[in-house]
Coordinates of C-alpha atoms in Angstrom, one line a residue:
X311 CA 14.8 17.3 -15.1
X312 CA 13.7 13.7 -16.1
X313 CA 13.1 12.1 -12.9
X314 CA 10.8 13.3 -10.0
X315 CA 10.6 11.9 -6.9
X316 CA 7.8 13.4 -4.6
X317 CA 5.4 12.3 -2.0
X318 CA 2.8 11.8 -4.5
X319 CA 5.3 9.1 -6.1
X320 CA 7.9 8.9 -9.5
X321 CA 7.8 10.1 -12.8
X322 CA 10.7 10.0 -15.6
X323 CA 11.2 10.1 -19.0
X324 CA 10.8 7.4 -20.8
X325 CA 14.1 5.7 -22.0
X326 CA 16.5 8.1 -19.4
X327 CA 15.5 7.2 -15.7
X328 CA 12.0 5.3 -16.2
X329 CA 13.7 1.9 -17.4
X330 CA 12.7 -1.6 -16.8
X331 CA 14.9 -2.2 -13.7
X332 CA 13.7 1.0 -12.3
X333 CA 10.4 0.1 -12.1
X334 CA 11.8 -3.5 -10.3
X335 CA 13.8 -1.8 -7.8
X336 CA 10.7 0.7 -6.5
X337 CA 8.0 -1.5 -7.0
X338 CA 10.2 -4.0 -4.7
X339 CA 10.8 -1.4 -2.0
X340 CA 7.3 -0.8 -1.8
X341 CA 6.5 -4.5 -1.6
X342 CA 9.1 -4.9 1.1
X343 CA 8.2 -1.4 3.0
X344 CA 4.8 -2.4 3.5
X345 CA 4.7 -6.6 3.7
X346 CA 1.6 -6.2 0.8
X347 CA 0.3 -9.5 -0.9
X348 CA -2.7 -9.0 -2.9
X349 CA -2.6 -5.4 -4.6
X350 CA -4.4 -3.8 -7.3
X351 CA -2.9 -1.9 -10.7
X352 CA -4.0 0.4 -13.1
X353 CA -3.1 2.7 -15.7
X354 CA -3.8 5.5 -17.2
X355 CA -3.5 4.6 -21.3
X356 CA -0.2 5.6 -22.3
X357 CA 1.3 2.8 -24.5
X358 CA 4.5 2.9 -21.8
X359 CA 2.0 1.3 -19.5
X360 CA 1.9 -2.0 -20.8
X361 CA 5.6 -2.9 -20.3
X362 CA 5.2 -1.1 -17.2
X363 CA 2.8 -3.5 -15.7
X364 CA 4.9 -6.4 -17.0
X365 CA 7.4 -5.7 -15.3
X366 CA 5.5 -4.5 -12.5
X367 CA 3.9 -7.7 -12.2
X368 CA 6.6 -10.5 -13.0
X369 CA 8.7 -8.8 -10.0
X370 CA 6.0 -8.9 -7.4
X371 CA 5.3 -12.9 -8.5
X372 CA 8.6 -13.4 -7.6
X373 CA 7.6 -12.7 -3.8
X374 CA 4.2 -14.3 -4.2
X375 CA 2.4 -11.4 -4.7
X376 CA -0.7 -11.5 -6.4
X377 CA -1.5 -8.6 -9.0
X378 CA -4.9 -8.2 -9.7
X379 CA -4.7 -6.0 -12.8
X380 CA -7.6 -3.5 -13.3
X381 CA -6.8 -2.4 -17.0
X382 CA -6.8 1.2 -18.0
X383 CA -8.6 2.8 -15.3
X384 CA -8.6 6.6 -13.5
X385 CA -6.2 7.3 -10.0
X386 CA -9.6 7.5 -8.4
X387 CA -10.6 3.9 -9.7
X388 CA -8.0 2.5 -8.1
X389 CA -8.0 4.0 -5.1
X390 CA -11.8 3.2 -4.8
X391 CA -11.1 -0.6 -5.3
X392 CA -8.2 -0.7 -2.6
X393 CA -10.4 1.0 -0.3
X394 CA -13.8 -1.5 -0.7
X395 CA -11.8 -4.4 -1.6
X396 CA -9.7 -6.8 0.6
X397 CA -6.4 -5.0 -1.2
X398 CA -2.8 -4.3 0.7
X399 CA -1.8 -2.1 -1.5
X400 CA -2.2 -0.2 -5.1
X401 CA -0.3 1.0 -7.8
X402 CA -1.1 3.7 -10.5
X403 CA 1.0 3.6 -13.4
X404 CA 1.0 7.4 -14.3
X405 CA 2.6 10.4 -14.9
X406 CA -0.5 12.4 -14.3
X407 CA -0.2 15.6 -16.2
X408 CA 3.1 15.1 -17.5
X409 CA 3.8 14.5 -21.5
X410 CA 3.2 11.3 -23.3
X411 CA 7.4 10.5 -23.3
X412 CA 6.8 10.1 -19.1
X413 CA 5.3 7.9 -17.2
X414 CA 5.4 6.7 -13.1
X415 CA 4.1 4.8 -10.4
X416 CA 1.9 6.3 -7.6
X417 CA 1.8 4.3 -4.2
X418 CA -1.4 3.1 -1.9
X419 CA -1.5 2.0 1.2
X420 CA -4.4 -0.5 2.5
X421 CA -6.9 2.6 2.5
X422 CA -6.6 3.7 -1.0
X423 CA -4.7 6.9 -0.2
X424 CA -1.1 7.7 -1.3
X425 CA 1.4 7.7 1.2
X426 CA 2.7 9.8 3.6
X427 CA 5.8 11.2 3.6
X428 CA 7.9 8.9 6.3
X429 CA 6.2 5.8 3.9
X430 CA 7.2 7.3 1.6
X431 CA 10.9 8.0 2.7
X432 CA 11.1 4.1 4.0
X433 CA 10.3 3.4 -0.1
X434 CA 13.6 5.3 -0.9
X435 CA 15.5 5.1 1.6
X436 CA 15.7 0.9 0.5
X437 CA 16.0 1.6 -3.2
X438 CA 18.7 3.8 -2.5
X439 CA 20.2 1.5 -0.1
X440 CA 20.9 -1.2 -3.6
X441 CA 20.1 -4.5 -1.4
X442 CA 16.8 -5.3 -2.9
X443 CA 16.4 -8.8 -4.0
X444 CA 13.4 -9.4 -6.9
X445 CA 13.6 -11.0 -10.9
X446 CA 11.2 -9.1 -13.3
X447 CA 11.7 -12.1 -16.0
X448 CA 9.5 -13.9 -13.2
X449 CA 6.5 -15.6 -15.0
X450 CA 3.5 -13.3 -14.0
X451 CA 1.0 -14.5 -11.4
X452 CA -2.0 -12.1 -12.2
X453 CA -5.6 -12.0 -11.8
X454 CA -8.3 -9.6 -13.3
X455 CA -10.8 -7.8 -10.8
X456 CA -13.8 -10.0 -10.6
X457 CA -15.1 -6.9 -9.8
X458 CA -15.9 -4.6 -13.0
X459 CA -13.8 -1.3 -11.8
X460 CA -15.2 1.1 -14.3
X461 CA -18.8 0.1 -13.2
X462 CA -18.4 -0.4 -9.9
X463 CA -16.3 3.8 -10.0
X464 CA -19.6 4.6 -11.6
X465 CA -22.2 3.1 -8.8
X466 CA -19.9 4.0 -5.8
X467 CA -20.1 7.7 -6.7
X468 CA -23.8 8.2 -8.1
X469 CA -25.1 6.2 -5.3
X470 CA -23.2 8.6 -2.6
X471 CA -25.3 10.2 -0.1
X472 CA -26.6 13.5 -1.5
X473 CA -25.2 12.8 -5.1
X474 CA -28.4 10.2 -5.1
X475 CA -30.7 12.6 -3.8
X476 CA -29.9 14.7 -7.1
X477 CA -30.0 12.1 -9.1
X478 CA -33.4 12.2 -10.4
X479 CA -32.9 16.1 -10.7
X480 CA -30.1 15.7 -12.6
X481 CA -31.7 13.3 -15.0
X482 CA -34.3 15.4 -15.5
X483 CA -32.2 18.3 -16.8
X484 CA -31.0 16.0 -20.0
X485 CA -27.5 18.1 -20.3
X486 CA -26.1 18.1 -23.2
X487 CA -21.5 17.6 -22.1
X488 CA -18.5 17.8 -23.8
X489 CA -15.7 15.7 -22.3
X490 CA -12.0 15.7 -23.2
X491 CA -10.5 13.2 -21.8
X492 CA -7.2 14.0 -23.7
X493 CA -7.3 9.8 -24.9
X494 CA -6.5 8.3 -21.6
X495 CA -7.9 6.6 -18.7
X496 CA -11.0 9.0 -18.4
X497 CA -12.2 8.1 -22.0
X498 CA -14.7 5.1 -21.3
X499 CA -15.7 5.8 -17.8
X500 CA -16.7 9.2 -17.9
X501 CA -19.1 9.0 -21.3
X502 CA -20.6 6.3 -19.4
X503 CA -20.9 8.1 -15.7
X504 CA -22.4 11.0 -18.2
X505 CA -25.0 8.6 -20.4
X506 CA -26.2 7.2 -16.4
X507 CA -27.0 10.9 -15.5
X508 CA -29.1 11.4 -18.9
X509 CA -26.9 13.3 -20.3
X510 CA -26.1 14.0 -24.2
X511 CA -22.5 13.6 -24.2
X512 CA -20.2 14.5 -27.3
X513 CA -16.7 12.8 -26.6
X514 CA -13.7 14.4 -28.2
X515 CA -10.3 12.9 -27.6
X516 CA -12.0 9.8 -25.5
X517 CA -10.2 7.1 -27.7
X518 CA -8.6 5.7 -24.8
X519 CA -4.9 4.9 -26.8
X520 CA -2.8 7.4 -24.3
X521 CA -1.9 9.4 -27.3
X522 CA -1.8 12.7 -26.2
X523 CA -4.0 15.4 -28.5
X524 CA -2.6 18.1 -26.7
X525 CA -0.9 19.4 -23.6
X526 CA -2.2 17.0 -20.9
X527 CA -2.2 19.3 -18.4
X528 CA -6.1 20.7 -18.0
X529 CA -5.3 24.4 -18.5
X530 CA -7.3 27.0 -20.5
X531 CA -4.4 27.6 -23.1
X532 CA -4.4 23.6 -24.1
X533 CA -8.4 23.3 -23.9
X534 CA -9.1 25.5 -27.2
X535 CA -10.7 22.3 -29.0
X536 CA -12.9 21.2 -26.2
X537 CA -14.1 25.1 -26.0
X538 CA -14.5 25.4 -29.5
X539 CA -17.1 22.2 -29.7
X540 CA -18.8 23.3 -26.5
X541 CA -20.2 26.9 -27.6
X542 CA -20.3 24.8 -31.4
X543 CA -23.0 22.2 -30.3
X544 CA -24.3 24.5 -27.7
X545 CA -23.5 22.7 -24.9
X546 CA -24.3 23.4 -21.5
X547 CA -20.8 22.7 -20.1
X548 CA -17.4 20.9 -21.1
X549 CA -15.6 18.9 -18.6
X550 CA -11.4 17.9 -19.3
X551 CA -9.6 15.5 -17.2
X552 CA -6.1 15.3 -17.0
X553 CA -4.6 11.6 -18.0
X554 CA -5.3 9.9 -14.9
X555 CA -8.9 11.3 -14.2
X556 CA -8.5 12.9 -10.5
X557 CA -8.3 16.8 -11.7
X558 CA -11.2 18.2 -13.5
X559 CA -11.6 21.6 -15.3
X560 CA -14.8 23.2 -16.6
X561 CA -15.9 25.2 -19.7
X562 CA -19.3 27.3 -19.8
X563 CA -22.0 26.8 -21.7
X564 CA -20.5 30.3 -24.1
X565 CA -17.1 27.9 -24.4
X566 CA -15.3 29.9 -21.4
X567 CA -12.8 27.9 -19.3
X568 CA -13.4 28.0 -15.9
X569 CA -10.7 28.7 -13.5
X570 CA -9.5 25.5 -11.9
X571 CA -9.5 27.6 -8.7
X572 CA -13.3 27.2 -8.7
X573 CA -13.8 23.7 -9.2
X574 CA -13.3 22.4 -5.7
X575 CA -15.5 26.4 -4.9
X576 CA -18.3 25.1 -7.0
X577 CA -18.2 21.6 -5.1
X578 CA -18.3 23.0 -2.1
X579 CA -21.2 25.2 -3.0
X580 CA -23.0 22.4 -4.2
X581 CA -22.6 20.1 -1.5
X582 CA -23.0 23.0 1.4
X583 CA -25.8 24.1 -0.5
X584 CA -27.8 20.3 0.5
X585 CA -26.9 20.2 4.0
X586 CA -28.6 21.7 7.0
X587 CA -26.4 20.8 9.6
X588 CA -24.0 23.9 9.7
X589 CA -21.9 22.2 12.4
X590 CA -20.9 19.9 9.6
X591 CA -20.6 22.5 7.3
X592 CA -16.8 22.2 6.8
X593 CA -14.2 22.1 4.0
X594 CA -10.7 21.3 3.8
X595 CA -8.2 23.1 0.6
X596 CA -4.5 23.5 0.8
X597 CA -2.6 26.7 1.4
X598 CA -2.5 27.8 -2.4
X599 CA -5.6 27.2 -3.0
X600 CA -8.2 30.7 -4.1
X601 CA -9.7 32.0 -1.2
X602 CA -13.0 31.2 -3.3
X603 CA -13.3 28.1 -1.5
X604 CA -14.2 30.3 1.9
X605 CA -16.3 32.8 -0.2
X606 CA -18.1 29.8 -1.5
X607 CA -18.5 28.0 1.6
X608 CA -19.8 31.1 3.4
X609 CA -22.5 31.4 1.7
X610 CA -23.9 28.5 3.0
X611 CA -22.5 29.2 6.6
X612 CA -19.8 27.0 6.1
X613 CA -15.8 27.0 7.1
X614 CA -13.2 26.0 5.2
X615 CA -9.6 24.6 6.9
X616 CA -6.4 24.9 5.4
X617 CA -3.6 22.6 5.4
X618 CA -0.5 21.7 3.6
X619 CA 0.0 21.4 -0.3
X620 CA -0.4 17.3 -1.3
X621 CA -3.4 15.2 -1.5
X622 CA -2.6 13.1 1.3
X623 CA -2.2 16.3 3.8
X624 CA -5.4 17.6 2.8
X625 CA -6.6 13.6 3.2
X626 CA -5.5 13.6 6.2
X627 CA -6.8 16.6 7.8
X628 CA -9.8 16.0 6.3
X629 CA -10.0 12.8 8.8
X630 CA -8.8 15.0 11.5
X631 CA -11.5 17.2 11.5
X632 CA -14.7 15.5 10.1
X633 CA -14.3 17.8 6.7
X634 CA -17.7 16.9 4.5
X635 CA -15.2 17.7 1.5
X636 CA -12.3 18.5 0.4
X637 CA -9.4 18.9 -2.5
X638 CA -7.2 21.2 -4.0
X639 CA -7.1 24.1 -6.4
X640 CA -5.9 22.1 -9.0
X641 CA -9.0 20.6 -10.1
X642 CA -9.2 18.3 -7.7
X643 CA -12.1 16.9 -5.5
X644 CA -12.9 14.9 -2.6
X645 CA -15.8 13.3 -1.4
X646 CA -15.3 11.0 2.0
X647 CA -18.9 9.9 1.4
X648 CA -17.7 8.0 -1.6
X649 CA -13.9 7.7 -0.8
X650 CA -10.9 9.8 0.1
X651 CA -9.3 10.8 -2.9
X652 CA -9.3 13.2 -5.8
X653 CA -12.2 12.5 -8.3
X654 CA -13.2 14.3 -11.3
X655 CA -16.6 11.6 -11.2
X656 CA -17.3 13.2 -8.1
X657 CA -16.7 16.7 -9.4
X658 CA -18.6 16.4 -12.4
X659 CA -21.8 15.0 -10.6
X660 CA -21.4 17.6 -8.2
X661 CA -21.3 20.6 -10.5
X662 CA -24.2 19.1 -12.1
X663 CA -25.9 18.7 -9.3
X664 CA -25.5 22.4 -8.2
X665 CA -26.0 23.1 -12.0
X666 CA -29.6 21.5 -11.7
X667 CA -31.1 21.7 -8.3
X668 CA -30.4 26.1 -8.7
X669 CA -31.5 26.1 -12.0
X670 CA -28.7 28.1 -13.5
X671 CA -25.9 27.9 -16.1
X672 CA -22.3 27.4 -15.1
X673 CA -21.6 30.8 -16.2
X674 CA -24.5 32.4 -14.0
X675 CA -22.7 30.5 -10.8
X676 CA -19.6 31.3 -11.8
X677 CA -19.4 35.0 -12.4
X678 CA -21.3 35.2 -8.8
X679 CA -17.8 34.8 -7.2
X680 CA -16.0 38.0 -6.6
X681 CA -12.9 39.1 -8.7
X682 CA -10.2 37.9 -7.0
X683 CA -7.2 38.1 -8.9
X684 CA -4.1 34.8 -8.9
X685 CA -0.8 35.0 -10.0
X686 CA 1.7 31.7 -9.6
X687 CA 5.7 32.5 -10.3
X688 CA 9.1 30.5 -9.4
X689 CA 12.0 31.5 -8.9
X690 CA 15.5 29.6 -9.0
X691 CA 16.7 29.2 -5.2
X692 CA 19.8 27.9 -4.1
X693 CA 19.9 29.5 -1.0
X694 CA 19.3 29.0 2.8
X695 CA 15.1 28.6 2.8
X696 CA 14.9 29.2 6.7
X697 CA 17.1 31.9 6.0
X698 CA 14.6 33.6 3.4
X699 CA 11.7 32.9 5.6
X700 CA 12.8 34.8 8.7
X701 CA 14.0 37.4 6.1
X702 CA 10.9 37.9 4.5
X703 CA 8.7 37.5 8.4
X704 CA 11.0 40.6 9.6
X705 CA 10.6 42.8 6.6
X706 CA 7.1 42.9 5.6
X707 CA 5.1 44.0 8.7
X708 CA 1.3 43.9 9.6
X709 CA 0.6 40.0 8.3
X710 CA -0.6 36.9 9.6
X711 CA 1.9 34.7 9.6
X712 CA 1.6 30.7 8.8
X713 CA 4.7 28.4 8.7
X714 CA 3.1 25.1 8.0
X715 CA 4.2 24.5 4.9
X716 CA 6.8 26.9 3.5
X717 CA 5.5 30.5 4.0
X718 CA 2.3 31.7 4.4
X719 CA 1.2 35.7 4.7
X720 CA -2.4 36.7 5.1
X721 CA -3.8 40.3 5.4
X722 CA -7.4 41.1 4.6
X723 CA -6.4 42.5 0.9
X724 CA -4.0 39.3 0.1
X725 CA -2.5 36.9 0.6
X726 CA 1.1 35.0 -0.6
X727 CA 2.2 31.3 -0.4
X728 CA 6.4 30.6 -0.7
X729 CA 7.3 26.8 -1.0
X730 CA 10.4 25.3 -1.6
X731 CA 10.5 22.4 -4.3
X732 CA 11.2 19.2 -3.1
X733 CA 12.5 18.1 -6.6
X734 CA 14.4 21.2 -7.9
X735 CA 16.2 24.1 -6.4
X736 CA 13.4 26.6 -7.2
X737 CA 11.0 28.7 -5.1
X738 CA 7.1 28.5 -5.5
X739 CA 5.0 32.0 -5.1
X740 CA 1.6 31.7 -5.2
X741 CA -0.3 35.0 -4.3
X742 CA -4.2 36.4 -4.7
X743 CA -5.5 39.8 -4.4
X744 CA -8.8 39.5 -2.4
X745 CA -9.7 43.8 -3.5
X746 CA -8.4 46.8 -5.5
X747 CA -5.1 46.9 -3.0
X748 CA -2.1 47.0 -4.4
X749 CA 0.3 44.2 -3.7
X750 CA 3.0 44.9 -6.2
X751 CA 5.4 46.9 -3.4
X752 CA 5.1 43.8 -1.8
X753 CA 5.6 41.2 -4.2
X754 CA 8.4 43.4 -5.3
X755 CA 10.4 43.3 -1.3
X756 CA 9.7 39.4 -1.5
X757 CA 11.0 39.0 -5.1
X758 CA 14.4 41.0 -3.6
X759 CA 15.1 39.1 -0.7
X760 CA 14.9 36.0 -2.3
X761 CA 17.9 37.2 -4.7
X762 CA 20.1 38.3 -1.8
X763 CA 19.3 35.3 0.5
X764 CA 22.3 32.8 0.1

């Protein structure tokens, strides 16, 4: 597939879908969905980018839009600088994790969050429509942010409520980092968040050129280099970002990855760990996420709230309820005291706060979580999905059932997560053994009726 349209945004290959009147006809929608005049852009470094903004910004001069372009900058940057700034609107030029032959645009509203999914359906529903009006040969009107972004990421998150009481603590330590930040938007600005917490930092792959050095995607099978140099220099921990700097992934001090599962686990433990006020004592993960975020967060007599998979629905809830934090199993983090979106800044001061103020290495607080064991398979799916559901709710007994977003079965041994993909006729099963219980007769039934659902 070489075009994806979701609600966090497009992506498509460069050359096949991703062409220059694409970008005109969506970025025009969006202008004419939301009524935006002033609007901020970034990038996340791949060379695609620059045409991308060109384009990008000749077509919204052409409705008097002014573009205030913020260079190559993280998702989170952006979103920052929407959300403090007098901004209608932003625009991430990404592909996030996808290969260096993709790239895409990633919508925000006036708040700095992406949008939701009837915004988002208004956006298509007038670039499929074909009566969009716009010339991308327009001479661009832009402006650069008087504002310096990358500084400006860096203050906003150090100088966020318990973050600055750790600060000196975290000084004091004198870490000595790794960072991959796999030549893309996370190259300059985390070094420099790293060198303002006192930290020895040895930067691989922060060049900054979008040229990929490896699978984007932050996984353990793609990290091998950053592991390598972190139990090399003798490190106390590694951090990768993914191109556009909102998912973070760790590596110990012995040059272990860290699941991704417990990155948002270890926020919560550190920012749970600080607060007194159990009342407020309250996360917010989607439905696939490792039940390590409740383990974490009842250590510190905290709760954790579930809600559907997509930033902007854990975002949301996150409102709803008050949450003190949130994100996503991914590798993703939020902090509402610094701003409502993913950020691996936030992570990263976070884990080094928890890192410094316990006194511990990451390995120590890592292997305290129990052995929960997570398995993610797909399966091709053409069939009748409400059909599958009320197939799979009648046939495995004794569960907690939760329809909120796909399927969701809890017991006290496990639990399993079944989505449908918005984007290609597959089904997502997501499941995680919470003891010694075997769930394979289950996993089995499921895997069965799925085949014979039509």
């Amino acid at each position: 597939m070489s075009f994806v349209r979701s609600i966090s945004g497009i992506r498509a290959t460069l050359g096949d879908d991703m062409t220059p009147d694409m970008v005109a006809k969506y970025v025009l929608a969006f202008a004419k969905a939301t009524n935006f005049k002033k609007i901020a852009v970034g990038r996340d470094g791949r060379p695609s980018g620059a045409w991308i903004e060109k384009i990008l910004s000749s077509t919204l001069s052409s409705r008097d839009v002014e573009c205030n372009i913020l260079g190559i900058v993280p998702t989170p940057t952006v979103q920052l600088m929407v959300e403090k700034f007098d901004y209608d609107a932003g625009i991430v030029i990404t592909a996030s994790h996808n290969p260096e032959q993709w790239n895409g645009l990633k919508f925000l509203n006036s708040n700095g969050v992406f949008l939701n999914e009837t915004e988002n359906q208004k956006v298509w529903d007038l670039v499929d429509s074909g009566v969009l009006e716009g010339d991308s040969n327009n001479p661009a009107k832009v402006k650069f942010s008087e504002v310096e972004p990358i500084d400006f990421h860096i203050k906003s998150v150090t100088n966020s409520g318990y973050i600055a009481e750790r600060l000196e603590i975290i000084q004091s330590r004198k870490f000595k980092v790794v960072v991959d930040a796999v030549n893309a938007s996370g190259s300059v600005i985390i070094p420099k968040l790293l060198e303002s917490l006192g930290c020895e930092v040895i930067a691989i792959n922060c060049e900054g050129n979008g040229e990929f050095p490896h699978v984007p995607e932050p996984l353990p099978q793609y990290l091998t280099e950053l592991s390598a140099k972190v139990a090399e220099v003798g490190a106390d921990v590694g951090f990768a970002v993914d191109p556009d700097a909102d998912r973070l992934v760790l590596v110990d001090e012995s040059g272990t990855c860290v699941s991704e599962e417990k990155t948002i686990a270890l926020a919560i433990q550190s920012l749970m760990s600080a607060s007194n006020d159990e009342s407020k004592k309250i996360a917010v993960v989607n439905l696939s996420t490792s039940s390590y975020s409740e383990w974490a967060a009842s250590q510190f007599g905290g709760k954790v709230a579930r809600c559907p998979v997509g930033e902007i629905k854990v975002v949301s809830k996150m409102k709803e309820i008050g949450a003190l934090i949130g994100g996503e199993g991914s590798g993703g983090v939020i902090l509402p005291n610094c701003h409502y979106g993913r950020d691996s800044l936030v992570g990263i001061c976070l884990i080094l706060g928890l890192m410094a103020q316990s006194n511990r290495s990451l390995s120590e607080l890592s292997n305290d979580f129990p052995a929960y064991e997570m398995k993610k398979l797909k399966f091709d799916f053409e069939g009748n999905f409400e059909n599958l559901k009320s197939r799979i709710i009648e046939e495995i007994s004794s569960v907690r059932v939760n329809l909120e977003d796909g399927l969701r079965i809890d017991t006290d041994s496990f639990w399993i997560h079944i989505r449908k993909s918005n984007t290609e006729p597959i089904i997502r099963l997501i499941y995680e053994k919470l003891n010694d219980s075997n769930i394979d007769e289950t996993i089995d039934k499921i895997k069965s009726i799925i085949t014979d659902t039509k």
